[in-house]
Short mmCIF file of C-alpha atoms and ligand atoms in Angstrom, two decimals:
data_model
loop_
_atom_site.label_atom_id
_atom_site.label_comp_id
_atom_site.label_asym_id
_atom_site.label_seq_id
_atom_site.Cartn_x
_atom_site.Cartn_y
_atom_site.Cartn_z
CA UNK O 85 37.90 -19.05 -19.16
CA UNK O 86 39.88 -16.21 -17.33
CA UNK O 87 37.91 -13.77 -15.97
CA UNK O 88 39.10 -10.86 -12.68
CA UNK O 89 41.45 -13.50 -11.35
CA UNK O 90 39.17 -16.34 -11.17
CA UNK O 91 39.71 -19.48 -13.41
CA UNK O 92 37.37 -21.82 -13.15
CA UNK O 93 35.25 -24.87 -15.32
CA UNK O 94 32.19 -26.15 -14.35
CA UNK O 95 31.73 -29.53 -13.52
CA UNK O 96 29.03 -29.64 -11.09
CA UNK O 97 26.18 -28.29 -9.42
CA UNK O 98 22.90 -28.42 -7.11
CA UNK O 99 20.35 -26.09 -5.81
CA UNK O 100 22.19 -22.58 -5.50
CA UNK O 101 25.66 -24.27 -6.08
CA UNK O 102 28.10 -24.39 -8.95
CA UNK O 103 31.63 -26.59 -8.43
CA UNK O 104 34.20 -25.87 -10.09
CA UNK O 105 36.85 -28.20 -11.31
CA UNK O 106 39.21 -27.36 -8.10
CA UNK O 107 35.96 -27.94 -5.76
CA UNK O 108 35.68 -24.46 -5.42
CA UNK O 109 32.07 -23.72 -4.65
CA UNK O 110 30.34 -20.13 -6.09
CA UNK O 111 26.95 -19.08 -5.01
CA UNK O 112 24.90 -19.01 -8.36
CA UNK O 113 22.96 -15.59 -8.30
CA UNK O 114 22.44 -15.39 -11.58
CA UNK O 115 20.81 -19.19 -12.39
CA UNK O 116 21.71 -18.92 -15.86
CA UNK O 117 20.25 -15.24 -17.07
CA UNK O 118 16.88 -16.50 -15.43
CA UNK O 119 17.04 -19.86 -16.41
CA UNK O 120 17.44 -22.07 -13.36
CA UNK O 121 14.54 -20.95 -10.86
CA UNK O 122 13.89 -24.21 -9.68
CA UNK O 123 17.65 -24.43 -8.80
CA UNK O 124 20.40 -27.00 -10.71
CA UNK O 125 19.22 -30.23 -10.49
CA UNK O 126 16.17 -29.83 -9.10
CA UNK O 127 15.37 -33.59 -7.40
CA UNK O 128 12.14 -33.66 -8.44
CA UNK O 129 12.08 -32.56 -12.10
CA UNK O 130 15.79 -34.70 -12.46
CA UNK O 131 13.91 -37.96 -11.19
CA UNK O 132 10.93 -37.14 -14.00
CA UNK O 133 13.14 -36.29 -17.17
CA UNK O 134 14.98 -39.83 -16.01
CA UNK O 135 11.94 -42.05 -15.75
CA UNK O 136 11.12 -40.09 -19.38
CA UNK O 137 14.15 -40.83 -20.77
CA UNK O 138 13.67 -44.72 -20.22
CA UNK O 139 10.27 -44.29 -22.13
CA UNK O 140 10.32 -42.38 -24.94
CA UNK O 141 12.84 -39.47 -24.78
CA UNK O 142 11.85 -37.75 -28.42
CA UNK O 143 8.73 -38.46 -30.48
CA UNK O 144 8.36 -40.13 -33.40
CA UNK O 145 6.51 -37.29 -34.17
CA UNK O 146 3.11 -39.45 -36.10
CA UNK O 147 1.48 -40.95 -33.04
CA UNK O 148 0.25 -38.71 -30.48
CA UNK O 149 2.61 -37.09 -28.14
CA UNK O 150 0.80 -37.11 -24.25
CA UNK O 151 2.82 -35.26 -22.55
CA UNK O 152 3.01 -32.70 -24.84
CA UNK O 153 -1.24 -32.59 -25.03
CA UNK O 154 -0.69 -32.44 -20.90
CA UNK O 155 1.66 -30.13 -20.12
CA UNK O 156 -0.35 -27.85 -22.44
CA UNK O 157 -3.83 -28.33 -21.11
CA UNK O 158 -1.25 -27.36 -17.58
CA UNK O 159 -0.15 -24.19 -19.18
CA UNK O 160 -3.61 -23.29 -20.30
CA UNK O 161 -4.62 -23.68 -16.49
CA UNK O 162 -2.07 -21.47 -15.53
CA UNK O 163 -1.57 -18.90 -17.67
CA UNK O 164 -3.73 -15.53 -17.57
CA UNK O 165 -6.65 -15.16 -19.16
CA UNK O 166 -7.93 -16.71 -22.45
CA UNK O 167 -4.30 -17.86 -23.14
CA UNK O 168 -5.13 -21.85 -23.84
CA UNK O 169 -3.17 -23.19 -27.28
CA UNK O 170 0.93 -24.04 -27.54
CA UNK O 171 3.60 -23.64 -29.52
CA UNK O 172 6.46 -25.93 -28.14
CA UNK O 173 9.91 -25.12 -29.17
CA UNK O 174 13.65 -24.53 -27.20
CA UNK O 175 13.91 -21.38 -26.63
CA UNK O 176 13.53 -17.82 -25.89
CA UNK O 177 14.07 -16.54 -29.26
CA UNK O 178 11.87 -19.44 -31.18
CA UNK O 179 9.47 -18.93 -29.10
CA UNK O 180 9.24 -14.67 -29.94
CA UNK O 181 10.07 -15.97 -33.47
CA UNK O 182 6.60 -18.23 -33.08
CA UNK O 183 4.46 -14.60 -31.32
CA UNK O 184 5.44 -12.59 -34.35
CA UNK O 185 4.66 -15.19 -37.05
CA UNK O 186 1.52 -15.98 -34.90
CA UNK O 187 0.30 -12.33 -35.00
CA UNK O 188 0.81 -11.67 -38.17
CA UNK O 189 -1.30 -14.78 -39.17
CA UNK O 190 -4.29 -14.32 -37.10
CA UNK O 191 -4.42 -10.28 -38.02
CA UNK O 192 -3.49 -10.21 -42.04
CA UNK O 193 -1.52 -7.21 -40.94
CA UNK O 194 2.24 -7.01 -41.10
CA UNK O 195 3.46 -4.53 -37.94
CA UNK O 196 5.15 -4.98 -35.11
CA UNK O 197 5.19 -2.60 -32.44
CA UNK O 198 8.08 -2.93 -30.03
CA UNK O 199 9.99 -1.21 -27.07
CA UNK O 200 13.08 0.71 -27.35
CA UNK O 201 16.25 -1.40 -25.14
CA UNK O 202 13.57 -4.56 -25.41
CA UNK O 203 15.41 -7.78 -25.62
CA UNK O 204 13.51 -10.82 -27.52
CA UNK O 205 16.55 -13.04 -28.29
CA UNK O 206 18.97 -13.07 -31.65
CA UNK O 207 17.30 -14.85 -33.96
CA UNK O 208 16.33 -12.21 -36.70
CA UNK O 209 12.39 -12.04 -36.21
CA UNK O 210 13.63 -11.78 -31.87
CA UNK O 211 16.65 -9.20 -33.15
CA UNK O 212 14.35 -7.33 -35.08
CA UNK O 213 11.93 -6.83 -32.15
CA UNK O 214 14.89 -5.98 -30.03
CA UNK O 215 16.16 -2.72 -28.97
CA UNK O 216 19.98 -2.68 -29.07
CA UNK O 217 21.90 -1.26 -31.65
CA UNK O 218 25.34 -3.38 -31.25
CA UNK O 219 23.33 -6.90 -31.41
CA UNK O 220 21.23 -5.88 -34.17
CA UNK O 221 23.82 -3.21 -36.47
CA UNK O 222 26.05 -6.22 -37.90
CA UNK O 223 22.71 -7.96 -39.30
CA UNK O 224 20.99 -5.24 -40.70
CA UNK O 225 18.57 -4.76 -42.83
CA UNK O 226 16.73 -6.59 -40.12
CA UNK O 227 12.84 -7.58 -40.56
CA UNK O 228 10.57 -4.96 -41.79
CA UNK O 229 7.74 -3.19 -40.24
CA UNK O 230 8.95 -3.46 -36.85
CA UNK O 231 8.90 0.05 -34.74
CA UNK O 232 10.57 0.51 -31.66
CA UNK O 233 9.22 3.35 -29.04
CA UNK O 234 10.33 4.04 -25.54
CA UNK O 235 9.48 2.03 -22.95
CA UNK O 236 6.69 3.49 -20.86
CA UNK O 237 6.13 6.44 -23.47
CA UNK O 238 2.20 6.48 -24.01
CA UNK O 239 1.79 9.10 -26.23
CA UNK O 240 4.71 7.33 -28.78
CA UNK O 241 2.98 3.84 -28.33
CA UNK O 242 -0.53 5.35 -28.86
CA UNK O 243 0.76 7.48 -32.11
CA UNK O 244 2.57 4.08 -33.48
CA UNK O 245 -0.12 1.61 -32.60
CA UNK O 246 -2.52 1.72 -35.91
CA UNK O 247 -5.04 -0.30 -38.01
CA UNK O 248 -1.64 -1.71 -39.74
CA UNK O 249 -0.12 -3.04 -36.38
CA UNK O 250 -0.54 -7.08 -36.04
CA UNK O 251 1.09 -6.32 -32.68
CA UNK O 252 2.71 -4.53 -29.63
CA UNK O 253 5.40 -7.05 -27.87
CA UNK O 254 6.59 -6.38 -24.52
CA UNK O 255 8.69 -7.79 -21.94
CA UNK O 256 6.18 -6.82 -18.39
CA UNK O 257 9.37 -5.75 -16.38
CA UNK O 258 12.66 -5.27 -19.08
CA UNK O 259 15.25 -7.36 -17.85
CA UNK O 260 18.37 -7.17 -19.85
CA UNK O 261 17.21 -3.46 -20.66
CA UNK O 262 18.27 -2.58 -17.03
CA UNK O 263 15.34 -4.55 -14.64
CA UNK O 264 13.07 -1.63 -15.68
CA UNK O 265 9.79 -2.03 -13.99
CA UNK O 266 7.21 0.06 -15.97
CA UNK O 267 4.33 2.08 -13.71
CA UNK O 268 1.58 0.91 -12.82
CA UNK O 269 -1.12 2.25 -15.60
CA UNK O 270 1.19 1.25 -18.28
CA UNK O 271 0.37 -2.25 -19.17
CA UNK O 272 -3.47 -2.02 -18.48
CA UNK O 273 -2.88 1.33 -21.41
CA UNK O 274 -1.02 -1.19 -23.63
CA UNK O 275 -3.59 -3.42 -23.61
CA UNK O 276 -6.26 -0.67 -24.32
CA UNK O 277 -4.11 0.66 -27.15
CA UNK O 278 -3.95 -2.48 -28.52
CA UNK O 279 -7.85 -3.15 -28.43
CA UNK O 280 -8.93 -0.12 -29.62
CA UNK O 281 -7.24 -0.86 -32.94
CA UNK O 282 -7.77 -5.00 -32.94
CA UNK O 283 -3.91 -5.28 -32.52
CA UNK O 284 -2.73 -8.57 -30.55
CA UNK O 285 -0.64 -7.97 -26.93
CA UNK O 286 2.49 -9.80 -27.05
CA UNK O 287 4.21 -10.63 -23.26
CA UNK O 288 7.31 -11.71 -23.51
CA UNK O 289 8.01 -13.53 -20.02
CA UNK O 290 11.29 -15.18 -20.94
CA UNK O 291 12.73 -14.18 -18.54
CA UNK O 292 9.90 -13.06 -15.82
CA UNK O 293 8.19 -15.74 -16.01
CA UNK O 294 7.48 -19.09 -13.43
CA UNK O 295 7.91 -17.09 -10.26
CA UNK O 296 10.49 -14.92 -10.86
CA UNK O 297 8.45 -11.58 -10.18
CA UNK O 298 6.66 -13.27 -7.08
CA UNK O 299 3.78 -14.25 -9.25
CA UNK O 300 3.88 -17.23 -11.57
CA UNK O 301 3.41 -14.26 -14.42
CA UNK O 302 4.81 -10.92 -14.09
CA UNK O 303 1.62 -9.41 -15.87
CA UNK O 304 -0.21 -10.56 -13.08
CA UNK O 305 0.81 -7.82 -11.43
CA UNK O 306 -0.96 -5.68 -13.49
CA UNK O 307 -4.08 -8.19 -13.84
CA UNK O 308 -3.75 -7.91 -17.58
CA UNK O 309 -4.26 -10.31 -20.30
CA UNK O 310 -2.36 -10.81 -23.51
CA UNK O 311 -3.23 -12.72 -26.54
CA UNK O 312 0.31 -14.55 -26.70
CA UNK O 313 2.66 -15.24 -24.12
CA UNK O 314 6.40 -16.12 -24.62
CA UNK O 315 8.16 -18.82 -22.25
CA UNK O 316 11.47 -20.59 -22.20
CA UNK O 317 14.43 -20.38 -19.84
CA UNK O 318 13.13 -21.87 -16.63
CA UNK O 319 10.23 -23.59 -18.43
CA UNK O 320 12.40 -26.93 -18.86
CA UNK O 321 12.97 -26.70 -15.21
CA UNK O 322 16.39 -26.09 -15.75
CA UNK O 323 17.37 -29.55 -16.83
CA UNK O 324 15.89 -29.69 -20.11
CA UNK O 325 15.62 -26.81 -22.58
CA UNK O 326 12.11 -26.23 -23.62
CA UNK O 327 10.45 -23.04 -25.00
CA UNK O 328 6.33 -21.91 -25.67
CA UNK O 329 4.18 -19.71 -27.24
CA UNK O 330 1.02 -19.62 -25.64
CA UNK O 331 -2.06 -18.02 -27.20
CA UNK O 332 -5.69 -17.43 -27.39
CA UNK O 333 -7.98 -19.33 -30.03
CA UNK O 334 -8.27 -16.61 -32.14
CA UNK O 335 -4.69 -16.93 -32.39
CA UNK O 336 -4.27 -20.10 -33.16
CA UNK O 337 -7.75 -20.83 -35.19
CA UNK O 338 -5.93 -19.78 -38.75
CA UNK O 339 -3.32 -23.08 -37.87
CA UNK O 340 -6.12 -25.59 -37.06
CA UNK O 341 -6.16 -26.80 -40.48
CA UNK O 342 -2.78 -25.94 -41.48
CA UNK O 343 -0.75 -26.93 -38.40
CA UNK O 344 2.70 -27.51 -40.39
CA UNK O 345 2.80 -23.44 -41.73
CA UNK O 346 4.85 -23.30 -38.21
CA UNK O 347 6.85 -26.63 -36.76
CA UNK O 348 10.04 -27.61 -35.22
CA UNK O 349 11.04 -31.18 -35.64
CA UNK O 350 12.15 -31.62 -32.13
CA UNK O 351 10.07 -29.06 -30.14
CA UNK O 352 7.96 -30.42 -27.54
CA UNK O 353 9.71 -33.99 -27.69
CA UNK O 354 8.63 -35.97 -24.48
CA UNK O 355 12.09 -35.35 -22.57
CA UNK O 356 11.57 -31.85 -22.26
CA UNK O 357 7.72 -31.80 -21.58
CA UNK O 358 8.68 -34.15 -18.79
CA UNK O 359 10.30 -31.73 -17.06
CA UNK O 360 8.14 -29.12 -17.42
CA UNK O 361 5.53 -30.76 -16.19
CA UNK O 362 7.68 -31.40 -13.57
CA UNK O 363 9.04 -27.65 -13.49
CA UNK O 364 5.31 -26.83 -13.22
CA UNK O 365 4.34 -29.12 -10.10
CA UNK O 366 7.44 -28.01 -8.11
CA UNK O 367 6.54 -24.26 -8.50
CA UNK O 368 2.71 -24.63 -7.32
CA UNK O 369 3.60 -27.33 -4.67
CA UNK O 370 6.39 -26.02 -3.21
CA UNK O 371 4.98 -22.55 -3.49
CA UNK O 372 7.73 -20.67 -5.54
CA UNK O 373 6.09 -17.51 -6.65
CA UNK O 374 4.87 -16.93 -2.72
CA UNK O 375 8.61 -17.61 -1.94
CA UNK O 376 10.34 -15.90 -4.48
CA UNK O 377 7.97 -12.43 -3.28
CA UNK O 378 9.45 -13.03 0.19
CA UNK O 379 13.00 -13.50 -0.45
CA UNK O 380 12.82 -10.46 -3.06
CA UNK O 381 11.44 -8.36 -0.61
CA UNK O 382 14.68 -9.37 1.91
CA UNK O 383 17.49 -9.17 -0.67
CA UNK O 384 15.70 -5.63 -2.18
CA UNK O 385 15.92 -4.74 1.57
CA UNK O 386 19.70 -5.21 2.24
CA UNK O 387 20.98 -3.98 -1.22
CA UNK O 388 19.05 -0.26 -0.22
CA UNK O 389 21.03 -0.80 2.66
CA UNK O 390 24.34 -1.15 0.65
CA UNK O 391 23.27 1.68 -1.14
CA UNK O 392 23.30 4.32 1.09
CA UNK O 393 26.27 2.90 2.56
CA UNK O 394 28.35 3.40 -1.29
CA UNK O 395 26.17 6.13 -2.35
CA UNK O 396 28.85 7.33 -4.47
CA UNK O 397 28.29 3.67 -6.07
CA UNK O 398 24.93 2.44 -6.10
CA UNK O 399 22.58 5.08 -7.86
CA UNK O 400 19.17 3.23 -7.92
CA UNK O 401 18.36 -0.84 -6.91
CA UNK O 402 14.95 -1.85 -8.35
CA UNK O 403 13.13 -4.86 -8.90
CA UNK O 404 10.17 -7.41 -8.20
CA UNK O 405 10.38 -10.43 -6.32
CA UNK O 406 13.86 -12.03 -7.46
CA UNK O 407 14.88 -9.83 -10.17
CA UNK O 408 16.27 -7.59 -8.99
CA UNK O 409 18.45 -4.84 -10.74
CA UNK O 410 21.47 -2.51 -9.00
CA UNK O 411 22.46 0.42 -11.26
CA UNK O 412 25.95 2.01 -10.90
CA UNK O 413 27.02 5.22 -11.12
CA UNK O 414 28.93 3.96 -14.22
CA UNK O 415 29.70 1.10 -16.05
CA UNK O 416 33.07 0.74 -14.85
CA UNK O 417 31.96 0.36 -10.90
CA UNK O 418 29.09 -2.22 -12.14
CA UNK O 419 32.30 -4.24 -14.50
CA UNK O 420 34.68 -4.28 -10.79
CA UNK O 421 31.86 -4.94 -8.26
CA UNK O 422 31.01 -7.96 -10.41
CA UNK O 423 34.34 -8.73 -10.61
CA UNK O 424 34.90 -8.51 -6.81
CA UNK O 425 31.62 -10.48 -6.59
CA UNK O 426 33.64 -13.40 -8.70
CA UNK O 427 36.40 -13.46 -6.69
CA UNK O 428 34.36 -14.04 -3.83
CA UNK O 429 32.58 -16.55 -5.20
CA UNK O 430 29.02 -15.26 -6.19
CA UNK O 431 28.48 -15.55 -9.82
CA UNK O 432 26.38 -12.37 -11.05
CA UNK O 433 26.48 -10.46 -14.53
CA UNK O 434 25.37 -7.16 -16.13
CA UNK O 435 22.06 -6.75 -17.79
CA UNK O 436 23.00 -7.27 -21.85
CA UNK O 437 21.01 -4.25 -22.66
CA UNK O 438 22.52 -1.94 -20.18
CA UNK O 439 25.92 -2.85 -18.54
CA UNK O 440 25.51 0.03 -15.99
CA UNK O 441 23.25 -2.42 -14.22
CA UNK O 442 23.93 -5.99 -12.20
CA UNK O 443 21.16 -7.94 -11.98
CA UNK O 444 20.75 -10.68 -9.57
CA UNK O 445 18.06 -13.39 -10.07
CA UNK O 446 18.77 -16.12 -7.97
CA UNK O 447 17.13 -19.47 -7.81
CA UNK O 448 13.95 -19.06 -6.79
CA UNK O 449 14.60 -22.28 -3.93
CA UNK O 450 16.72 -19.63 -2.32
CA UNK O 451 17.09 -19.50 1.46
CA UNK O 452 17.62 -15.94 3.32
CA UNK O 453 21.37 -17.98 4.79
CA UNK O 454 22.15 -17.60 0.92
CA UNK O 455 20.97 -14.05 0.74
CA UNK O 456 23.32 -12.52 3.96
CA UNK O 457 25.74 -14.63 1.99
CA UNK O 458 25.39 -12.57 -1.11
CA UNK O 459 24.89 -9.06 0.78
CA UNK O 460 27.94 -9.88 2.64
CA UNK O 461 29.90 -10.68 0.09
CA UNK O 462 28.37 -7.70 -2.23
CA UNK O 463 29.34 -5.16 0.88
CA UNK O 464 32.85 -6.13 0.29
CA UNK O 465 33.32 -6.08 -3.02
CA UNK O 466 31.47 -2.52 -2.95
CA UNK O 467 34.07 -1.03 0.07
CA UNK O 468 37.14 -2.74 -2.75
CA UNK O 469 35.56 -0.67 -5.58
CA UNK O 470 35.69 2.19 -3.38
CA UNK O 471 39.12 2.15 -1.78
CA UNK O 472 40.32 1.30 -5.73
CA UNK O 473 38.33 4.73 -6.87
CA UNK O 474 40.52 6.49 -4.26
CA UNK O 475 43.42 5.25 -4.74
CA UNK O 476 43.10 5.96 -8.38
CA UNK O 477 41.90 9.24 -7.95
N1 LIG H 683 13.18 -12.71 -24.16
C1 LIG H 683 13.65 -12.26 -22.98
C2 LIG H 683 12.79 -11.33 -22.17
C3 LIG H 683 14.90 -12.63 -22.53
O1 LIG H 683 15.37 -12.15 -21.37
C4 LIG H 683 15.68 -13.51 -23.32
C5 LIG H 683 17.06 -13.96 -22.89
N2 LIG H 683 17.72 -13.18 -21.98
C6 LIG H 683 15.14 -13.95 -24.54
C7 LIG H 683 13.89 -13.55 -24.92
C8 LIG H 683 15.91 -14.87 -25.43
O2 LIG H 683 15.96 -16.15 -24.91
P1 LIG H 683 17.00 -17.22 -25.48
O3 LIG H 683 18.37 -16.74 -25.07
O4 LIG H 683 16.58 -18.50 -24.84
O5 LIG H 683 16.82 -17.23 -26.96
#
């Protein structure tokens, strides 16, 4: 891959490090779109999947699977409110594919309420529920009975949300939309909007989940309670990939006695539960979510800094805990800062939803030595972007 100068191929890494073929060490500040909060390689959930993988790496899939039963009865713990059944799979997409088919199950009814720039993954039932028209154009006509209204528009959500509606799906804070973090009555009012007509609440935490917000689940911010929860990315603890949908008995009652109407041959195998049982202990024991709050709050702290420095750049930096977005005053400025970023060795990348934005979403093991790193590094690219815009101009 070629990419602003920089060649490189991956052939290593640990913690907050990538290698590169040459040696060349890059700061990872994007951990694989969300994927890697417990760091690469994480010690600790490593040592686990290899002990599991002298075992019984994938199930047979007729006796019972333990870990699987455990790392449930763990996410049950864990997760908000009545949210105590699982749906293991691989990822982010199968695991919105699994919400939808859920919902529609346990209600009889067939809509899907979603949010404009959402993004659920590219699988059709995910694309369908997604909110950007160059992913989902090529593959249309996509599902039906899925409705898209702005993000943080009551009176559209209220107006769409109706006796027919199985469910609203959300994303608590939209990541590749931008890092748009809704206000504060908005979630408790989806959840309202939802009860009043017996529709299910969907939470997609993909990618805010485990931490990343500074609570182990974003909607804990907002102390509400959905009826199915979506995890992947950083649920395998970034070694194995592993992907749930977590919901409430009345969600799951209608597949008690017909379990196979959803499966996945190799969702759930013992490899992957391994680590995230693993994934799991490291981020209560070594107090992640706690961490992740702190570092947020420095790294949110240095980019306002940067931005009234390269106000002519930077027109908004937002975020909780470690994700954290950085709009540009164009999408150009956000392409060459990344760029400049690159070159010095900090891997970052534009929200997919909205490439007028560069998020940054570290490992959550970050240290604040990493973080003046980054800022430094981000300064100078920012002062190359601007001497560039003036020499152009
Ligand atoms: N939901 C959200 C909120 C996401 O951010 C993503 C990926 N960026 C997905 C779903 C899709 O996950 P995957 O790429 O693992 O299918």
């Amino acid at each position: 891959m070629k990419f602003a100068g920089v060649v490189g191929v991956e052939v290593f890494a640990e913690g907050v490090w990538v290698y590169d073929e040459k040696g060349n060490r890059y700061l990872d500040f994007l951990a694989g779109f969300g994927a890697l909060n417990f760091g690469h390689r994480h010690p600790r959930i490593v040592e686990a999947v290899k002990s599991q993988l002298d075992k019984i790496p994938l199930s047979s899939r007729v006796l019972f699977n333990a870990l699987q039963a455990e790392l449930a009865s763990e996410l049950a713990a864990i997760t908000p409110g009545k949210l105590q059944f699982c749906f293991f799979c691989h990822s982010g997409a199968e695991a919105v594919e699994a919400c939808i088919k859920f919902a529609r199950l346990a209600t009889g009814r067939r809509k899907i309420v979603a949010m404009k720039n959402a993004y659920h993954g590219k699988t059709l039932g995910a694309l369908s529920a997604s909110g950007r028209e160059i992913y989902r154009e090529p593959f249309e006509p996509l599902l039906s009975w899925f409705v898209h209204v702005p993000f943080d528009d009551k009176e559209a959500l209220a107006q769409a949300v109706d006796e027919d509606t199985a469910a609203v799906i959300v994303e608590p804070i939209q990541g590749e939309g931008g890092v748009i973090v809704p206000p504060e009555d908005f979630l408790p009012f989806v959840r309202k909007v939802c009860d009043d007509v017996g529709a299910l609440l969907i939470v997609d935490e993909v990618q805010t989940g485990l931490g990343r917000t500074g609570k182990n689940f974003a909607v804990e911010h907002w102390n509400v309670e959905p009826d199915l929860m979506a995890l992947a990315k950083s649920l395998g603890g970034g070694v194995v990939p592993l992907g749930a949908a977590v919901g409430t008995q009345r969600v799951f009652e209608p597949l008690f006695d017909r379990p196979l109407l959803h499966s996945s041959t190799l969702g759930g195998n013992p490899l992957a539960c391994a680590a995230g049982l693993a994934a799991l202990k490291v981020l209560r024991e070594e107090r992640l979510a706690e961490h992740a709050a702190e570092m947020g709050k420095l790294l949110i702290d240095g980019l306002n800094s940067l931005r009234e420095q390269f106000p002519d750049l930077i027109t908004d930096v937002r975020g909780k805990g470690l994700l954290i977005g950085i709009e540009f005053a164009n999408e150009d400025f956000a392409a060459l800062t990344a760029a400049g970023l690159l070159q010095r060795r900090v891997l970052t990348a534009y929200t997919l939803n909205n490439p007028r934005v560069i998020r940054l979403e570290p490992p959550l093991i970050v240290q604040p030595e990493h973080i003046d790193q980054a800022l430094k590094a981000f300064a100078e690219a920012l002062a190359q972007v601007r001497n560039l815009v003036a020499v152009l101009s």
